[in-house]
mmCIF file of C-alpha atoms in Angstrom:
data_model
loop_
_atom_site.group_PDB
_atom_site.id
_atom_site.type_symbol
_atom_site.label_atom_id
_atom_site.label_comp_id
_atom_site.label_asym_id
_atom_site.label_seq_id
_atom_site.Cartn_x
_atom_site.Cartn_y
_atom_site.Cartn_z
ATOM 1 C CA ARG A 17 -39.522 27.784 26.387
ATOM 2 C CA VAL A 18 -41.669 24.781 27.239
ATOM 3 C CA GLN A 19 -43.473 24.593 30.550
ATOM 4 C CA ALA A 20 -45.237 21.415 31.662
ATOM 5 C CA THR A 21 -47.241 20.729 34.796
ATOM 6 C CA ILE A 22 -46.830 17.140 35.969
ATOM 7 C CA ARG A 23 -49.271 15.706 38.513
ATOM 8 C CA ASN A 24 -48.025 12.759 40.548
ATOM 9 C CA THR A 25 -51.078 11.120 42.108
ATOM 10 C CA LEU A 26 -49.018 8.404 43.792
ATOM 11 C CA PRO A 27 -47.657 8.744 47.320
ATOM 12 C CA GLY A 28 -44.023 9.776 47.516
ATOM 13 C CA SER A 29 -41.588 11.041 44.944
ATOM 14 C CA LYS A 30 -41.109 9.294 41.577
ATOM 15 C CA GLU A 31 -38.118 9.504 39.268
ATOM 16 C CA GLY A 32 -38.942 10.095 35.637
ATOM 17 C CA ARG A 33 -37.791 11.460 32.329
ATOM 18 C CA LEU A 34 -39.522 14.184 30.349
ATOM 19 C CA ILE A 35 -39.026 14.057 26.569
ATOM 20 C CA VAL A 36 -40.046 17.092 24.516
ATOM 21 C CA SER A 37 -39.979 17.240 20.710
ATOM 22 C CA ALA A 38 -41.235 19.677 18.091
ATOM 23 C CA GLY A 39 -41.727 19.524 14.339
ATOM 24 C CA PRO A 40 -44.069 20.668 11.571
ATOM 25 C CA SER A 41 -47.650 19.706 12.425
ATOM 26 C CA LYS A 42 -48.383 18.180 9.024
ATOM 27 C CA SER A 43 -45.480 15.726 9.093
ATOM 28 C CA SER A 44 -43.873 13.230 11.421
ATOM 29 C CA GLU A 45 -40.532 15.035 11.128
ATOM 30 C CA THR A 46 -38.845 16.158 14.348
ATOM 31 C CA SER A 47 -37.016 19.495 14.159
ATOM 32 C CA ALA A 48 -35.817 19.630 17.767
ATOM 33 C CA SER A 49 -35.933 17.551 20.936
ATOM 34 C CA ALA A 50 -34.747 17.654 24.518
ATOM 35 C CA GLN A 51 -34.849 15.379 27.564
ATOM 36 C CA LEU A 52 -34.745 15.999 31.282
ATOM 37 C CA ALA A 53 -34.412 13.529 34.168
ATOM 38 C CA HIS A 54 -36.387 14.815 37.138
ATOM 39 C CA SER A 55 -37.807 13.778 40.489
ATOM 40 C CA PHE A 56 -41.555 14.350 40.742
ATOM 41 C CA PRO A 57 -42.898 14.727 44.310
ATOM 42 C CA ALA A 58 -46.519 13.897 45.126
ATOM 43 C CA GLY A 59 -48.830 16.604 43.774
ATOM 44 C CA ASP A 60 -48.133 19.092 40.996
ATOM 45 C CA SER A 61 -44.672 19.958 39.696
ATOM 46 C CA VAL A 62 -43.946 22.639 37.107
ATOM 47 C CA VAL A 63 -41.006 21.788 34.857
ATOM 48 C CA GLU A 64 -39.458 24.220 32.379
ATOM 49 C CA MET A 65 -37.210 23.315 29.464
ATOM 50 C CA GLN A 66 -35.614 25.169 26.588
ATOM 51 C CA LEU A 67 -36.070 23.879 23.054
ATOM 52 C CA GLN A 68 -34.394 25.476 20.029
ATOM 53 C CA VAL A 69 -36.191 24.930 16.719
ATOM 54 C CA PRO A 70 -33.662 25.843 14.009
ATOM 55 C CA ASN A 71 -34.827 27.908 11.021
ATOM 56 C CA HIS A 72 -38.416 27.978 12.253
ATOM 57 C CA ARG A 73 -41.138 29.507 10.090
ATOM 58 C CA LEU A 74 -43.204 32.310 11.511
ATOM 59 C CA TRP A 75 -46.984 31.962 11.617
ATOM 60 C CA GLN A 76 -48.472 34.625 9.299
ATOM 61 C CA LEU A 77 -52.039 35.489 8.337
ATOM 62 C CA ASP A 78 -51.384 34.358 4.758
ATOM 63 C CA ASP A 79 -49.061 31.477 5.757
ATOM 64 C CA PRO A 80 -50.370 29.987 9.029
ATOM 65 C CA PHE A 81 -47.556 27.469 9.541
ATOM 66 C CA LEU A 82 -48.109 25.328 12.628
ATOM 67 C CA TYR A 83 -45.796 23.101 14.621
ATOM 68 C CA ARG A 84 -46.568 20.072 16.768
ATOM 69 C CA LEU A 85 -45.195 19.798 20.320
ATOM 70 C CA ASN A 86 -44.996 16.332 21.878
ATOM 71 C CA VAL A 87 -44.410 16.037 25.616
ATOM 72 C CA LYS A 88 -43.868 12.513 26.933
ATOM 73 C CA LEU A 89 -43.336 11.508 30.556
ATOM 74 C CA LEU A 90 -41.659 8.179 31.286
ATOM 75 C CA VAL A 91 -41.706 6.970 34.885
ATOM 76 C CA ASP A 92 -41.157 3.301 34.149
ATOM 77 C CA PRO A 93 -42.083 1.080 31.192
ATOM 78 C CA ALA A 94 -45.607 0.599 32.550
ATOM 79 C CA ALA A 95 -46.203 4.239 33.530
ATOM 80 C CA GLN A 96 -46.013 6.802 30.769
ATOM 81 C CA ASP A 97 -48.115 9.678 29.554
ATOM 82 C CA GLU A 98 -47.987 11.796 26.413
ATOM 83 C CA THR A 99 -49.713 14.916 25.180
ATOM 84 C CA VAL A 100 -49.540 16.701 21.834
ATOM 85 C CA THR A 101 -50.425 20.308 21.061
ATOM 86 C CA ARG A 102 -50.070 22.558 18.032
ATOM 87 C CA PHE A 103 -48.556 26.015 18.070
ATOM 88 C CA GLY A 104 -47.199 28.726 15.817
ATOM 89 C CA PHE A 105 -44.202 31.011 16.234
ATOM 90 C CA ARG A 106 -45.706 34.509 16.294
ATOM 91 C CA GLU A 107 -45.682 37.746 18.192
ATOM 92 C CA LEU A 108 -48.709 40.056 18.296
ATOM 93 C CA ARG A 109 -48.196 43.392 20.004
ATOM 94 C CA VAL A 110 -49.585 46.903 20.074
ATOM 95 C CA ASP A 111 -46.898 49.500 19.391
ATOM 96 C CA ASN A 112 -47.744 53.228 19.366
ATOM 97 C CA GLY A 113 -51.438 52.352 19.040
ATOM 98 C CA TYR A 114 -50.978 50.005 16.042
ATOM 99 C CA PHE A 115 -51.170 46.222 15.865
ATOM 100 C CA HIS A 116 -48.017 44.425 14.737
ATOM 101 C CA LEU A 117 -47.720 40.743 13.842
ATOM 102 C CA ASN A 118 -44.123 39.508 13.813
ATOM 103 C CA GLY A 119 -42.883 43.108 13.619
ATOM 104 C CA LYS A 120 -45.096 44.152 10.681
ATOM 105 C CA ARG A 121 -48.054 46.488 11.048
ATOM 106 C CA ILE A 122 -51.411 44.874 10.358
ATOM 107 C CA PHE A 123 -54.941 46.201 10.175
ATOM 108 C CA LEU A 124 -57.561 44.177 12.030
ATOM 109 C CA LYS A 125 -60.576 43.362 9.893
ATOM 110 C CA SER A 126 -63.041 41.874 12.315
ATOM 111 C CA SER A 127 -66.426 40.244 12.396
ATOM 112 C CA HIS A 128 -68.259 38.423 15.135
ATOM 113 C CA THR A 129 -70.112 35.171 15.576
ATOM 114 C CA GLY A 130 -72.730 34.088 18.056
ATOM 115 C CA ASN A 131 -71.941 30.369 17.701
ATOM 116 C CA HIS A 132 -75.563 29.778 16.764
ATOM 117 C CA CYS A 133 -76.789 27.685 13.865
ATOM 118 C CA PRO A 134 -79.910 27.976 11.703
ATOM 119 C CA VAL A 135 -81.701 25.023 13.312
ATOM 120 C CA GLY A 136 -83.189 26.147 16.634
ATOM 121 C CA GLN A 137 -80.444 28.751 17.145
ATOM 122 C CA ILE A 138 -78.695 26.396 19.524
ATOM 123 C CA ILE A 139 -75.867 24.318 18.130
ATOM 124 C CA PRO A 140 -77.267 21.032 16.804
ATOM 125 C CA PRO A 141 -74.924 18.273 18.003
ATOM 126 C CA ARG A 142 -74.329 16.465 14.687
ATOM 127 C CA GLN A 143 -74.145 19.500 12.416
ATOM 128 C CA ALA A 144 -72.297 21.950 14.685
ATOM 129 C CA PRO A 145 -68.682 21.356 13.647
ATOM 130 C CA ASP A 146 -69.456 21.629 9.917
ATOM 131 C CA LEU A 147 -71.714 24.679 10.271
ATOM 132 C CA LEU A 148 -69.308 26.503 12.584
ATOM 133 C CA ARG A 149 -66.369 25.574 10.333
ATOM 134 C CA LYS A 150 -68.165 27.027 7.298
ATOM 135 C CA ASP A 151 -68.885 30.188 9.270
ATOM 136 C CA LEU A 152 -65.159 30.740 9.924
ATOM 137 C CA LEU A 153 -64.093 29.767 6.399
ATOM 138 C CA TYR A 154 -66.613 32.215 4.888
ATOM 139 C CA MET A 155 -65.266 34.998 7.129
ATOM 140 C CA LYS A 156 -61.685 34.265 6.107
ATOM 141 C CA SER A 157 -62.589 34.193 2.399
ATOM 142 C CA SER A 158 -64.421 37.514 2.833
ATOM 143 C CA GLY A 159 -61.176 39.141 3.985
ATOM 144 C CA PHE A 160 -61.623 39.138 7.762
ATOM 145 C CA ASN A 161 -58.549 38.343 9.860
ATOM 146 C CA THR A 162 -60.097 38.645 13.325
ATOM 147 C CA ILE A 163 -63.146 37.022 14.878
ATOM 148 C CA ARG A 164 -65.005 37.926 18.051
ATOM 149 C CA PHE A 165 -67.052 35.249 19.780
ATOM 150 C CA ILE A 166 -69.886 37.258 21.352
ATOM 151 C CA ALA A 167 -72.314 34.661 22.696
ATOM 152 C CA GLY A 168 -70.384 32.413 25.004
ATOM 153 C CA ILE A 169 -66.867 31.260 24.346
ATOM 154 C CA ALA A 170 -65.233 29.691 21.322
ATOM 155 C CA HIS A 171 -65.127 25.923 21.106
ATOM 156 C CA PRO A 172 -61.600 24.457 21.118
ATOM 157 C CA TYR A 173 -61.991 23.174 17.534
ATOM 158 C CA GLN A 174 -62.915 26.713 16.430
ATOM 159 C CA LEU A 175 -59.730 28.119 17.955
ATOM 160 C CA ASP A 176 -57.737 25.333 16.289
ATOM 161 C CA LEU A 177 -59.356 26.197 12.952
ATOM 162 C CA CYS A 178 -58.513 29.892 13.427
ATOM 163 C CA ASP A 179 -54.878 28.843 13.902
ATOM 164 C CA GLU A 180 -55.053 26.670 10.755
ATOM 165 C CA ILE A 181 -56.576 29.230 8.398
ATOM 166 C CA GLY A 182 -54.841 32.356 9.708
#
């Protein structure tokens, strides 16, 4: 299920077409696509579509396979917008007090990070991505499969990296 919020900042309703496609994130291949003609009134509109990705791979801790979702809005040749996001097919649930990923029981092995770096304890602007990336890669190589961000919130690139490395 794909849900998109479209904001029409122009007065009145506009006719448009929403094009949604999905495929493996590391290739330009498209596994599935769908289109929907829709009228977008002024303000926000929430549009839902169904997209079937055949023979999809599940995201696993040891095989973190990611897909790319492209959502393109065409109003006329001069007015179009597109956004891309990555995602994985996975289900994490607690069943009878135990964590299950895609139906298999897993044990959480967790550590935490304060998002601080050695220089001044506050993230140095130029070095932050590399230092924070190393922090997560070292945790993964040490056998951790869960991370807790205790001082503030995770940066978007850290969450993306967690998706990439499992």
